[in-house]
PDB file of C-alpha atoms in Angstrom:
ATOM      1  CA  MET A   1     -35.050 -54.354  -4.723  1.00 42.00           C
ATOM      2  CA  SER A   2     -37.846 -52.608  -6.682  1.00 40.00           C
ATOM      3  CA  GLU A   3     -37.065 -50.023  -9.402  1.00 41.00           C
ATOM      4  CA  GLY A   4     -38.282 -47.191  -7.088  1.00 41.00           C
ATOM      5  CA  ASP A   5     -36.107 -48.282  -4.255  1.00 44.00           C
ATOM      6  CA  ALA A   6     -32.603 -46.687  -4.762  1.00 44.00           C
ATOM      7  CA  GLY A   7     -31.216 -48.210  -1.547  1.00 45.00           C
ATOM      8  CA  PRO A   8     -30.146 -46.665   1.776  1.00 46.00           C
ATOM      9  CA  ASP A   9     -27.058 -44.880   0.433  1.00 46.00           C
ATOM     10  CA  SER A  10     -29.167 -42.585  -1.787  1.00 43.00           C
ATOM     11  CA  GLU A  11     -31.418 -41.676   1.156  1.00 44.00           C
ATOM     12  CA  THR A  12     -28.553 -40.963   3.573  1.00 43.00           C
ATOM     13  CA  ARG A  13     -26.080 -39.386   1.227  1.00 46.00           C
ATOM     14  CA  PRO A  14     -26.366 -35.482   1.485  1.00 51.00           C
ATOM     15  CA  LYS A  15     -27.664 -33.864  -1.663  1.00 58.00           C
ATOM     16  CA  GLY A  16     -24.733 -31.282  -1.284  1.00 76.00           C
ATOM     17  CA  VAL A  17     -22.162 -33.896  -1.916  1.00 79.00           C
ATOM     18  CA  GLU A  18     -23.905 -35.008  -5.163  1.00 83.00           C
ATOM     19  CA  ALA A  19     -24.064 -31.371  -6.280  1.00 81.00           C
ATOM     20  CA  LEU A  20     -20.383 -31.014  -5.553  1.00 81.00           C
ATOM     21  CA  LYS A  21     -19.468 -34.179  -7.487  1.00 86.00           C
ATOM     22  CA  GLN A  22     -21.512 -32.997 -10.439  1.00 87.00           C
ATOM     23  CA  HIS A  23     -19.845 -29.562 -10.275  1.00 84.00           C
ATOM     24  CA  VAL A  24     -16.301 -31.157 -10.264  1.00 85.00           C
ATOM     25  CA  ILE A  25     -17.243 -33.280 -13.362  1.00 87.00           C
ATOM     26  CA  THR A  26     -18.558 -30.348 -15.267  1.00 88.00           C
ATOM     27  CA  HIS A  27     -15.988 -27.686 -14.205  1.00 88.00           C
ATOM     28  CA  LYS A  28     -12.661 -29.628 -14.432  1.00 91.00           C
ATOM     29  CA  VAL A  29     -10.521 -26.664 -15.385  1.00 91.00           C
ATOM     30  CA  GLU A  30     -11.906 -24.418 -12.620  1.00 92.00           C
ATOM     31  CA  VAL A  31     -11.440 -27.243  -9.949  1.00 92.00           C
ATOM     32  CA  SER A  32      -7.962 -27.856 -11.308  1.00 94.00           C
ATOM     33  CA  LEU A  33      -7.186 -24.211 -10.771  1.00 95.00           C
ATOM     34  CA  TRP A  34      -8.446 -24.407  -7.239  1.00 94.00           C
ATOM     35  CA  CYS A  35      -6.191 -27.386  -6.678  1.00 95.00           C
ATOM     36  CA  THR A  36      -3.058 -25.735  -8.007  1.00 96.00           C
ATOM     37  CA  ARG A  37      -3.633 -22.618  -5.985  1.00 96.00           C
ATOM     38  CA  LEU A  38      -4.188 -24.792  -2.884  1.00 96.00           C
ATOM     39  CA  ALA A  39      -0.844 -26.426  -3.735  1.00 96.00           C
ATOM     40  CA  THR A  40       0.742 -22.868  -3.980  1.00 96.00           C
ATOM     41  CA  ILE A  41      -0.519 -21.989  -0.499  1.00 96.00           C
ATOM     42  CA  ILE A  42       0.606 -25.406   1.058  1.00 95.00           C
ATOM     43  CA  PHE A  43       4.052 -25.016  -0.480  1.00 95.00           C
ATOM     44  CA  THR A  44       4.336 -21.445   0.742  1.00 96.00           C
ATOM     45  CA  PHE A  45       3.715 -22.563   4.327  1.00 94.00           C
ATOM     46  CA  ALA A  46       6.121 -25.368   3.816  1.00 94.00           C
ATOM     47  CA  TYR A  47       8.787 -22.797   2.694  1.00 94.00           C
ATOM     48  CA  ILE A  48       8.200 -20.609   5.768  1.00 92.00           C
ATOM     49  CA  LEU A  49       7.893 -23.587   8.158  1.00 90.00           C
ATOM     50  CA  PRO A  50      10.194 -26.192   6.723  1.00 81.00           C
ATOM     51  CA  LEU A  51       8.844 -29.136   8.681  1.00 81.00           C
ATOM     52  CA  PHE A  52       8.220 -31.645   5.851  1.00 78.00           C
ATOM     53  CA  TRP A  53      10.102 -30.124   2.844  1.00 79.00           C
ATOM     54  CA  ASN A  54      13.524 -28.586   2.205  1.00 87.00           C
ATOM     55  CA  PRO A  55      12.827 -24.833   1.931  1.00 89.00           C
ATOM     56  CA  ALA A  56      14.607 -24.669  -1.500  1.00 90.00           C
ATOM     57  CA  SER A  57      12.474 -27.532  -2.822  1.00 91.00           C
ATOM     58  CA  ALA A  58       9.205 -25.838  -1.468  1.00 93.00           C
ATOM     59  CA  TYR A  59      10.229 -22.598  -3.203  1.00 94.00           C
ATOM     60  CA  TYR A  60      10.514 -24.272  -6.581  1.00 93.00           C
ATOM     61  CA  ARG A  61       7.246 -26.137  -6.025  1.00 95.00           C
ATOM     62  CA  ILE A  62       5.544 -22.817  -5.414  1.00 96.00           C
ATOM     63  CA  LEU A  63       6.778 -21.435  -8.740  1.00 96.00           C
ATOM     64  CA  LEU A  64       5.816 -24.683 -10.577  1.00 96.00           C
ATOM     65  CA  ALA A  65       2.314 -24.748  -8.972  1.00 96.00           C
ATOM     66  CA  ASN A  66       1.897 -21.029 -10.053  1.00 96.00           C
ATOM     67  CA  ALA A  67       3.129 -21.926 -13.560  1.00 96.00           C
ATOM     68  CA  ALA A  68       0.557 -24.647 -13.751  1.00 96.00           C
ATOM     69  CA  THR A  69      -2.190 -22.201 -12.580  1.00 96.00           C
ATOM     70  CA  SER A  70      -1.119 -19.681 -15.187  1.00 95.00           C
ATOM     71  CA  ALA A  71      -1.069 -22.258 -17.957  1.00 93.00           C
ATOM     72  CA  LEU A  72      -4.556 -23.471 -17.018  1.00 93.00           C
ATOM     73  CA  ARG A  73      -5.837 -19.909 -16.868  1.00 92.00           C
ATOM     74  CA  LEU A  74      -4.439 -19.148 -20.275  1.00 90.00           C
ATOM     75  CA  HIS A  75      -6.162 -22.318 -21.629  1.00 87.00           C
ATOM     76  CA  GLN A  76      -9.416 -20.784 -20.348  1.00 85.00           C
ATOM     77  CA  ARG A  77      -8.801 -17.302 -21.719  1.00 83.00           C
ATOM     78  CA  LEU A  78      -7.191 -17.794 -25.229  1.00 79.00           C
ATOM     79  CA  PRO A  79      -8.410 -19.679 -28.338  1.00 69.00           C
ATOM     80  CA  ALA A  80      -6.323 -22.462 -29.890  1.00 73.00           C
ATOM     81  CA  MET A  81      -2.600 -21.633 -30.214  1.00 70.00           C
ATOM     82  CA  GLN A  82      -1.634 -19.877 -33.481  1.00 73.00           C
ATOM     83  CA  ILE A  83       1.539 -18.608 -34.873  1.00 77.00           C
ATOM     84  CA  SER A  84       0.495 -15.034 -35.659  1.00 76.00           C
ATOM     85  CA  LEU A  85       1.306 -11.655 -34.440  1.00 80.00           C
ATOM     86  CA  GLN A  86      -2.270 -10.989 -33.373  1.00 78.00           C
ATOM     87  CA  PHE A  87      -2.200 -14.161 -31.207  1.00 74.00           C
ATOM     88  CA  LEU A  88       1.097 -13.115 -29.511  1.00 82.00           C
ATOM     89  CA  THR A  89      -0.236  -9.677 -28.930  1.00 81.00           C
ATOM     90  CA  GLN A  90      -3.325 -11.159 -27.183  1.00 80.00           C
ATOM     91  CA  LEU A  91      -1.103 -13.550 -25.306  1.00 79.00           C
ATOM     92  CA  PHE A  92       1.086 -10.850 -23.740  1.00 84.00           C
ATOM     93  CA  LYS A  93      -1.997  -8.937 -22.602  1.00 86.00           C
ATOM     94  CA  GLU A  94      -3.071 -11.730 -20.427  1.00 87.00           C
ATOM     95  CA  ASP A  95      -2.235 -11.478 -16.678  1.00 90.00           C
ATOM     96  CA  SER A  96      -1.862 -15.243 -16.691  1.00 92.00           C
ATOM     97  CA  CYS A  97       0.845 -14.929 -19.221  1.00 92.00           C
ATOM     98  CA  HIS A  98       2.711 -12.465 -17.110  1.00 93.00           C
ATOM     99  CA  TYR A  99       2.778 -14.725 -14.141  1.00 93.00           C
ATOM    100  CA  LEU A 100       3.736 -17.748 -16.162  1.00 94.00           C
ATOM    101  CA  LEU A 101       6.782 -15.694 -17.231  1.00 94.00           C
ATOM    102  CA  TYR A 102       7.302 -14.627 -13.533  1.00 95.00           C
ATOM    103  CA  SER A 103       7.589 -18.310 -12.589  1.00 95.00           C
ATOM    104  CA  VAL A 104      10.089 -19.021 -15.338  1.00 94.00           C
ATOM    105  CA  ILE A 105      12.265 -16.047 -14.427  1.00 93.00           C
ATOM    106  CA  PHE A 106      12.532 -17.015 -10.797  1.00 94.00           C
ATOM    107  CA  LEU A 107      13.010 -20.690 -11.244  1.00 89.00           C
ATOM    108  CA  TYR A 108      16.661 -19.794 -11.932  1.00 86.00           C
ATOM    109  CA  VAL A 109      17.098 -17.350  -8.986  1.00 89.00           C
ATOM    110  CA  SER A 110      18.024 -18.174  -5.452  1.00 89.00           C
ATOM    111  CA  PRO A 111      14.916 -18.476  -3.049  1.00 90.00           C
ATOM    112  CA  ASN A 112      13.693 -15.289  -1.612  1.00 91.00           C
ATOM    113  CA  ILE A 113      10.351 -14.828   0.419  1.00 93.00           C
ATOM    114  CA  LEU A 114       9.572 -11.508  -1.360  1.00 94.00           C
ATOM    115  CA  VAL A 115       9.651 -13.313  -4.741  1.00 94.00           C
ATOM    116  CA  ILE A 116       6.839 -15.754  -3.720  1.00 95.00           C
ATOM    117  CA  LEU A 117       4.801 -13.126  -1.866  1.00 95.00           C
ATOM    118  CA  PRO A 118       2.705 -11.910  -4.905  1.00 95.00           C
ATOM    119  CA  VAL A 119       2.256 -15.473  -6.043  1.00 95.00           C
ATOM    120  CA  PHE A 120       1.012 -16.598  -2.619  1.00 96.00           C
ATOM    121  CA  LEU A 121      -1.374 -13.547  -2.273  1.00 95.00           C
ATOM    122  CA  PHE A 122      -2.857 -14.088  -5.751  1.00 94.00           C
ATOM    123  CA  SER A 123      -3.471 -17.740  -5.013  1.00 94.00           C
ATOM    124  CA  THR A 124      -5.072 -16.892  -1.589  1.00 94.00           C
ATOM    125  CA  VAL A 125      -7.520 -14.360  -3.140  1.00 93.00           C
ATOM    126  CA  HIS A 126      -8.589 -16.607  -5.927  1.00 92.00           C
ATOM    127  CA  PHE A 127      -8.646 -19.742  -3.882  1.00 92.00           C
ATOM    128  CA  ALA A 128     -10.831 -18.111  -1.249  1.00 90.00           C
ATOM    129  CA  SER A 129     -13.186 -16.935  -3.914  1.00 88.00           C
ATOM    130  CA  TYR A 130     -13.697 -20.348  -5.575  1.00 87.00           C
ATOM    131  CA  SER A 131     -13.846 -22.074  -2.155  1.00 87.00           C
ATOM    132  CA  LEU A 132     -16.963 -20.043  -1.443  1.00 85.00           C
ATOM    133  CA  THR A 133     -18.522 -21.384  -4.570  1.00 82.00           C
ATOM    134  CA  LEU A 134     -17.797 -25.060  -3.458  1.00 83.00           C
ATOM    135  CA  LEU A 135     -19.015 -24.466   0.032  1.00 82.00           C
ATOM    136  CA  ASP A 136     -22.322 -23.062  -1.303  1.00 79.00           C
ATOM    137  CA  LEU A 137     -22.782 -26.387  -3.184  1.00 79.00           C
ATOM    138  CA  LEU A 138     -22.483 -28.215   0.143  1.00 78.00           C
ATOM    139  CA  GLY A 139     -25.123 -25.994   1.802  1.00 71.00           C
ATOM    140  CA  GLN A 140     -25.343 -22.558   3.383  1.00 64.00           C
ATOM    141  CA  ASN A 141     -24.280 -23.894   6.830  1.00 66.00           C
ATOM    142  CA  ALA A 142     -21.406 -25.973   5.701  1.00 63.00           C
ATOM    143  CA  TRP A 143     -18.022 -25.203   7.175  1.00 69.00           C
ATOM    144  CA  TRP A 144     -19.026 -21.823   8.807  1.00 68.00           C
ATOM    145  CA  GLY A 145     -15.343 -21.405  10.098  1.00 71.00           C
ATOM    146  CA  ALA A 146     -13.933 -21.567   6.637  1.00 75.00           C
ATOM    147  CA  ARG A 147     -16.660 -19.144   5.422  1.00 77.00           C
ATOM    148  CA  LEU A 148     -15.452 -16.672   8.100  1.00 80.00           C
ATOM    149  CA  LEU A 149     -11.832 -16.898   6.813  1.00 83.00           C
ATOM    150  CA  ILE A 150     -12.962 -16.467   3.283  1.00 82.00           C
ATOM    151  CA  SER A 151     -15.056 -13.438   4.164  1.00 82.00           C
ATOM    152  CA  LEU A 152     -11.929 -11.882   5.865  1.00 85.00           C
ATOM    153  CA  VAL A 153      -9.931 -12.478   2.637  1.00 84.00           C
ATOM    154  CA  GLU A 154     -12.586 -10.988   0.377  1.00 81.00           C
ATOM    155  CA  PHE A 155     -13.077  -7.990   2.663  1.00 83.00           C
ATOM    156  CA  GLN A 156      -9.428  -7.266   2.390  1.00 86.00           C
ATOM    157  CA  SER A 157      -9.155  -8.203  -1.288  1.00 87.00           C
ATOM    158  CA  ARG A 158      -8.466  -4.606  -2.529  1.00 91.00           C
ATOM    159  CA  SER A 159      -5.662  -4.262   0.138  1.00 92.00           C
ATOM    160  CA  ILE A 160      -4.181  -7.580  -0.893  1.00 93.00           C
ATOM    161  CA  LEU A 161      -4.167  -6.591  -4.579  1.00 93.00           C
ATOM    162  CA  ARG A 162      -2.383  -3.322  -3.628  1.00 94.00           C
ATOM    163  CA  LEU A 163       0.149  -5.224  -1.632  1.00 95.00           C
ATOM    164  CA  ILE A 164       0.735  -7.585  -4.639  1.00 95.00           C
ATOM    165  CA  ALA A 165       1.342  -4.622  -6.807  1.00 95.00           C
ATOM    166  CA  PHE A 166       3.765  -3.155  -4.256  1.00 95.00           C
ATOM    167  CA  SER A 167       5.718  -6.336  -3.948  1.00 96.00           C
ATOM    168  CA  GLU A 168       5.940  -6.635  -7.845  1.00 94.00           C
ATOM    169  CA  ILE A 169       7.740  -3.291  -7.799  1.00 94.00           C
ATOM    170  CA  LEU A 170       9.955  -4.128  -4.788  1.00 94.00           C
ATOM    171  CA  VAL A 171      11.164  -7.301  -6.615  1.00 94.00           C
ATOM    172  CA  MET A 172      12.861  -5.167  -9.227  1.00 93.00           C
ATOM    173  CA  PRO A 173      15.425  -3.608  -7.033  1.00 93.00           C
ATOM    174  CA  LEU A 174      15.687  -6.968  -5.178  1.00 93.00           C
ATOM    175  CA  THR A 175      16.683  -8.620  -8.457  1.00 92.00           C
ATOM    176  CA  LEU A 176      19.294  -5.949  -9.004  1.00 91.00           C
ATOM    177  CA  ILE A 177      20.767  -6.511  -5.558  1.00 91.00           C
ATOM    178  CA  MET A 178      20.746 -10.317  -5.964  1.00 90.00           C
ATOM    179  CA  SER A 179      22.561 -10.071  -9.261  1.00 89.00           C
ATOM    180  CA  PHE A 180      25.422  -8.091  -7.596  1.00 87.00           C
ATOM    181  CA  PHE A 181      25.805 -11.019  -5.026  1.00 86.00           C
ATOM    182  CA  GLY A 182      25.715 -13.654  -7.761  1.00 82.00           C
ATOM    183  CA  ARG A 183      22.184 -14.979  -6.709  1.00 86.00           C
ATOM    184  CA  SER A 184      20.639 -14.161  -9.973  1.00 83.00           C
ATOM    185  CA  GLY A 185      21.733 -13.534 -13.509  1.00 83.00           C
ATOM    186  CA  LEU A 186      21.817 -10.399 -15.519  1.00 85.00           C
ATOM    187  CA  LEU A 187      19.194 -11.863 -17.881  1.00 89.00           C
ATOM    188  CA  SER A 188      16.816 -11.971 -14.814  1.00 90.00           C
ATOM    189  CA  ILE A 189      17.004  -8.242 -14.516  1.00 91.00           C
ATOM    190  CA  VAL A 190      16.165  -7.752 -18.236  1.00 91.00           C
ATOM    191  CA  PHE A 191      13.260 -10.278 -18.189  1.00 93.00           C
ATOM    192  CA  TYR A 192      11.876  -8.836 -14.947  1.00 94.00           C
ATOM    193  CA  TYR A 193      11.888  -5.390 -16.349  1.00 93.00           C
ATOM    194  CA  HIS A 194       9.821  -6.626 -19.269  1.00 93.00           C
ATOM    195  CA  PHE A 195       7.551  -8.380 -16.741  1.00 94.00           C
ATOM    196  CA  LEU A 196       6.994  -5.206 -14.820  1.00 94.00           C
ATOM    197  CA  THR A 197       6.130  -3.251 -18.013  1.00 92.00           C
ATOM    198  CA  LEU A 198       3.608  -5.852 -18.882  1.00 92.00           C
ATOM    199  CA  ARG A 199       2.098  -5.537 -15.415  1.00 93.00           C
ATOM    200  CA  TYR A 200       2.163  -1.673 -15.669  1.00 92.00           C
ATOM    201  CA  ALA A 201       0.223  -1.826 -18.952  1.00 89.00           C
ATOM    202  CA  SER A 202      -2.296  -4.513 -17.915  1.00 88.00           C
ATOM    203  CA  GLN A 203      -5.778  -3.732 -18.941  1.00 82.00           C
ATOM    204  CA  ARG A 204      -7.555  -5.951 -16.535  1.00 85.00           C
ATOM    205  CA  ASN A 205      -5.390  -5.228 -13.438  1.00 87.00           C
ATOM    206  CA  PRO A 206      -4.499  -1.458 -12.974  1.00 89.00           C
ATOM    207  CA  HIS A 207      -3.152  -1.960  -9.395  1.00 92.00           C
ATOM    208  CA  THR A 208       0.504  -2.026 -10.456  1.00 92.00           C
ATOM    209  CA  ARG A 209       0.043   1.162 -12.548  1.00 92.00           C
ATOM    210  CA  LEU A 210      -1.855   2.823  -9.664  1.00 93.00           C
ATOM    211  CA  MET A 211       0.857   1.773  -7.085  1.00 93.00           C
ATOM    212  CA  PHE A 212       3.570   3.426  -9.299  1.00 92.00           C
ATOM    213  CA  SER A 213       1.519   6.588  -9.322  1.00 92.00           C
ATOM    214  CA  ASP A 214       1.014   6.495  -5.557  1.00 93.00           C
ATOM    215  CA  LEU A 215       4.735   5.914  -5.032  1.00 92.00           C
ATOM    216  CA  ARG A 216       5.604   8.845  -7.329  1.00 92.00           C
ATOM    217  CA  VAL A 217       3.242  11.219  -5.423  1.00 93.00           C
ATOM    218  CA  ALA A 218       4.834  10.094  -2.128  1.00 93.00           C
ATOM    219  CA  ALA A 219       8.382  10.529  -3.423  1.00 92.00           C
ATOM    220  CA  GLU A 220       7.510  13.951  -4.839  1.00 89.00           C
ATOM    221  CA  ASN A 221       5.955  15.012  -1.626  1.00 91.00           C
ATOM    222  CA  PHE A 222       9.142  13.910   0.318  1.00 89.00           C
ATOM    223  CA  ALA A 223      11.359  15.683  -2.175  1.00 89.00           C
ATOM    224  CA  ASN A 224       9.500  18.887  -1.956  1.00 89.00           C
ATOM    225  CA  ARG A 225       9.534  18.979   1.864  1.00 87.00           C
ATOM    226  CA  SER A 226      11.479  22.078   3.159  1.00 86.00           C
ATOM    227  CA  GLY A 227      13.708  19.795   5.276  1.00 85.00           C
ATOM    228  CA  THR A 228      14.791  17.624   2.479  1.00 85.00           C
ATOM    229  CA  PRO A 229      18.517  18.260   1.447  1.00 88.00           C
ATOM    230  CA  SER A 230      18.983  19.665  -1.976  1.00 88.00           C
ATOM    231  CA  PHE A 231      21.158  16.768  -3.195  1.00 89.00           C
ATOM    232  CA  LEU A 232      18.546  14.210  -2.044  1.00 90.00           C
ATOM    233  CA  ARG A 233      15.758  16.279  -3.542  1.00 89.00           C
ATOM    234  CA  SER A 234      17.678  16.314  -6.963  1.00 91.00           C
ATOM    235  CA  ALA A 235      18.362  12.516  -6.780  1.00 92.00           C
ATOM    236  CA  ILE A 236      14.667  11.719  -6.069  1.00 90.00           C
ATOM    237  CA  LEU A 237      13.362  13.973  -8.896  1.00 90.00           C
ATOM    238  CA  SER A 238      16.008  12.531 -11.257  1.00 92.00           C
ATOM    239  CA  GLY A 239      14.972   8.961 -10.393  1.00 90.00           C
ATOM    240  CA  ILE A 240      11.346   9.831 -10.955  1.00 89.00           C
ATOM    241  CA  ALA A 241      12.002  11.325 -14.339  1.00 91.00           C
ATOM    242  CA  THR A 242      14.146   8.298 -15.335  1.00 89.00           C
ATOM    243  CA  ILE A 243      11.470   5.781 -14.206  1.00 88.00           C
ATOM    244  CA  SER A 244       8.742   7.756 -15.870  1.00 87.00           C
ATOM    245  CA  ARG A 245      10.708   7.681 -19.208  1.00 86.00           C
ATOM    246  CA  MET A 246      10.961   3.824 -18.945  1.00 84.00           C
ATOM    247  CA  ALA A 247       7.222   3.418 -18.325  1.00 80.00           C
ATOM    248  CA  PRO A 248       5.470   1.837 -21.246  1.00 81.00           C
ATOM    249  CA  ALA A 249       2.571   3.426 -23.052  1.00 75.00           C
ATOM    250  CA  VAL A 250      -0.799   2.418 -21.809  1.00 72.00           C
ATOM    251  CA  PRO A 251      -3.327   1.416 -24.571  1.00 63.00           C
ATOM    252  CA  GLN A 252      -6.688   3.168 -24.090  1.00 62.00           C
ATOM    253  CA  ASN A 253      -9.746   0.854 -24.236  1.00 53.00           C
TER     254      ASN A 253
END
């Protein structure tokens, strides 16, 4: 075989596959994130449709996959670990740190579908976005059906992020209820409250803060309706005032 003859494999192998292989080699962390998010999605379906795994086992695998995603993302975002106040301050500003804490909190709580909803939705949005990058490497006409599904997810991304924020808020009363029935500990309530304050103060993702604002407006409008009983109006306004006092200060950029 002459030096210029690379053989039949190099002539028939699609150039897109070579581009994909090179991308995987040079973007190991991003591809690993894609894999852990795919694992989160698979385990979520396994939890909902328990054909191959026990639902409880699938639930904890979801949280572990999410923890792996969060740890990898923190590895991308933060410099080398340091023991300093500045590093800890920066660490707790990261959304990935918030969801690493989320996984740890609910590893010790009885399975509930509302708990895994924000994890699943976040994984779906980011998995779809990076899947498009991988499909582009294979060629513009590759997997058109998958491209259609990705387009639907990206088109609804804002609504999905709002749903994630809403579910984060709903998990707080859920955790309280679960503690009364012995399905979670009192520390879960304390830790989840701190998680929610971190989400409220997030600088990169304002959706939780905006959702609190929208819910407040909706509650005030309901309380101020002429048909709302006075005792219910007082209870709603008192609840709004209490929650507002508990809200953390939001740093200005």
